[in-house]
């Protein structure tokens, strides 16, 4: 009887191990779709970027913390504060967006829009 229980235990342990390995090595579980943001679109501050600031940034950057990202003030605050310097990937604004303290506040698509806007010259449009 003891041998039978040990055999059943061994089979169950084997099944659990196989199921665990299959679950951890599954390719389908961790698929990644890049955000659909077209870098060839002309990104505009007023219609594309400012809404991101309004929704995600104003709570902290609404006049008391630099840069002031409120509507009508964001462009001057960013340009005078040196946040928009090229290359875009090295700009202070983009670096802040991908830092750990700010990274979760915006989506990958929003970060790309801001990156492309800076790449396109960060116009006040």
Coordinates of C-alpha atoms in Angstrom, one line a residue:
X1 CA 0.0 0.0 0.0
X2 CA 2.9 2.4 0.8
X3 CA 4.4 1.7 -2.6
X4 CA 1.2 2.5 -4.3
X5 CA 0.9 5.9 -2.5
X6 CA 4.5 6.7 -3.3
X7 CA 3.9 5.9 -6.9
X8 CA 0.8 8.1 -7.1
X9 CA 2.7 10.9 -5.3
X10 CA 5.6 10.6 -7.8
X11 CA 3.2 10.8 -10.7
X12 CA 1.4 13.9 -9.3
X13 CA 4.7 15.6 -8.6
X14 CA 5.8 14.9 -12.2
X15 CA 2.5 16.2 -13.6
X16 CA 2.8 19.4 -11.5
X17 CA 6.4 19.9 -12.7
X18 CA 5.5 19.4 -16.4
X19 CA 2.5 21.8 -16.0
X20 CA 4.6 24.4 -14.3
X21 CA 7.4 24.2 -17.0
X22 CA 4.8 24.4 -19.7
X23 CA 3.2 27.4 -18.1
X24 CA 6.4 29.3 -17.6
X25 CA 7.8 28.7 -21.1
X26 CA 4.6 29.6 -23.0
X27 CA 5.3 32.2 -25.7
X28 CA 1.7 33.1 -26.0
X29 CA 1.3 34.3 -22.4
X30 CA 3.6 37.3 -22.9
X31 CA 2.9 38.8 -26.2
X32 CA 3.8 42.4 -26.8
X33 CA 2.1 44.7 -29.3
X34 CA 3.9 48.0 -29.8
X35 CA 1.7 51.0 -29.4
X36 CA 0.1 52.3 -32.6
X37 CA 1.6 55.7 -32.8
X38 CA 2.7 57.0 -36.2
X39 CA 5.9 59.0 -36.1
X40 CA 5.0 60.5 -39.5
X41 CA 1.9 62.3 -38.1
X42 CA 2.6 65.9 -37.3
X43 CA 2.1 66.0 -33.5
X44 CA 0.6 69.3 -32.2
X45 CA 1.0 70.7 -28.7
X46 CA -2.6 72.0 -28.4
X47 CA -4.5 68.9 -29.7
X48 CA -2.1 66.0 -29.0
X49 CA 0.3 66.8 -26.2
X50 CA -1.5 69.3 -24.0
X51 CA -4.3 66.8 -23.3
X52 CA -1.8 64.4 -22.0
X53 CA -0.3 67.0 -19.7
X54 CA -3.9 68.0 -18.6
X55 CA -4.8 64.4 -17.8
X56 CA -1.6 63.0 -16.4
X57 CA 0.6 65.8 -15.2
X58 CA -1.4 68.8 -13.9
X59 CA -2.0 67.3 -10.5
X60 CA 1.7 67.9 -9.7
X61 CA 2.8 70.3 -12.4
X62 CA -0.2 72.7 -12.1
X63 CA 1.8 75.8 -11.1
X64 CA 3.6 74.8 -7.9
X65 CA 6.1 72.3 -9.3
X66 CA 8.3 73.1 -12.3
X67 CA 7.6 72.9 -15.2
X68 CA 4.2 74.4 -15.1
X69 CA 2.2 72.2 -17.6
X70 CA -1.1 74.1 -17.5
X71 CA -2.7 75.1 -20.7
X72 CA -1.2 78.3 -22.1
X73 CA 1.9 78.0 -19.8
X74 CA 3.4 74.6 -20.7
X75 CA 5.2 75.6 -23.8
X76 CA 7.0 78.5 -22.2
X77 CA 7.8 76.5 -19.1
X78 CA 9.2 73.6 -21.2
X79 CA 11.2 75.7 -23.6
X80 CA 12.6 78.2 -21.1
X81 CA 13.4 75.3 -18.7
X82 CA 15.5 73.5 -21.3
X83 CA 13.1 70.5 -21.3
X84 CA 12.9 70.3 -25.1
X85 CA 16.5 70.1 -26.2
X86 CA 17.5 67.8 -29.1
X87 CA 18.0 64.9 -29.5
X88 CA 14.5 64.0 -28.2
X89 CA 15.6 60.8 -26.5
X90 CA 18.0 62.9 -24.3
X91 CA 15.6 65.8 -23.6
X92 CA 14.8 66.5 -20.0
X93 CA 11.1 66.1 -20.7
X94 CA 11.4 62.6 -22.3
X95 CA 14.0 61.5 -19.7
X96 CA 11.5 62.5 -16.9
X97 CA 8.7 60.5 -18.7
X98 CA 10.7 57.3 -18.6
X99 CA 12.1 57.7 -15.1
X100 CA 10.7 55.3 -12.5
X101 CA 8.9 58.0 -10.6
X102 CA 7.1 59.2 -13.8
X103 CA 7.0 56.1 -15.9
X104 CA 3.7 54.7 -14.7
X105 CA 1.9 58.0 -15.1
X106 CA 1.6 57.8 -18.9
X107 CA 1.1 55.1 -21.5
X108 CA 3.7 53.9 -24.0
X109 CA 1.7 55.6 -26.7
X110 CA 1.6 58.9 -24.9
X111 CA 5.4 58.8 -24.3
X112 CA 5.9 58.1 -28.0
X113 CA 3.6 61.1 -29.0
X114 CA 5.7 63.4 -26.8
X115 CA 8.9 61.9 -28.1
X116 CA 7.8 62.4 -31.7
X117 CA 6.6 65.9 -31.0
X118 CA 10.0 66.8 -29.6
X119 CA 11.7 65.1 -32.5
X120 CA 9.6 67.2 -34.9
X121 CA 10.9 70.4 -33.3
X122 CA 8.4 70.8 -30.4
X123 CA 6.4 73.5 -32.0
X124 CA 4.0 75.7 -30.1
X125 CA 1.1 74.7 -32.3

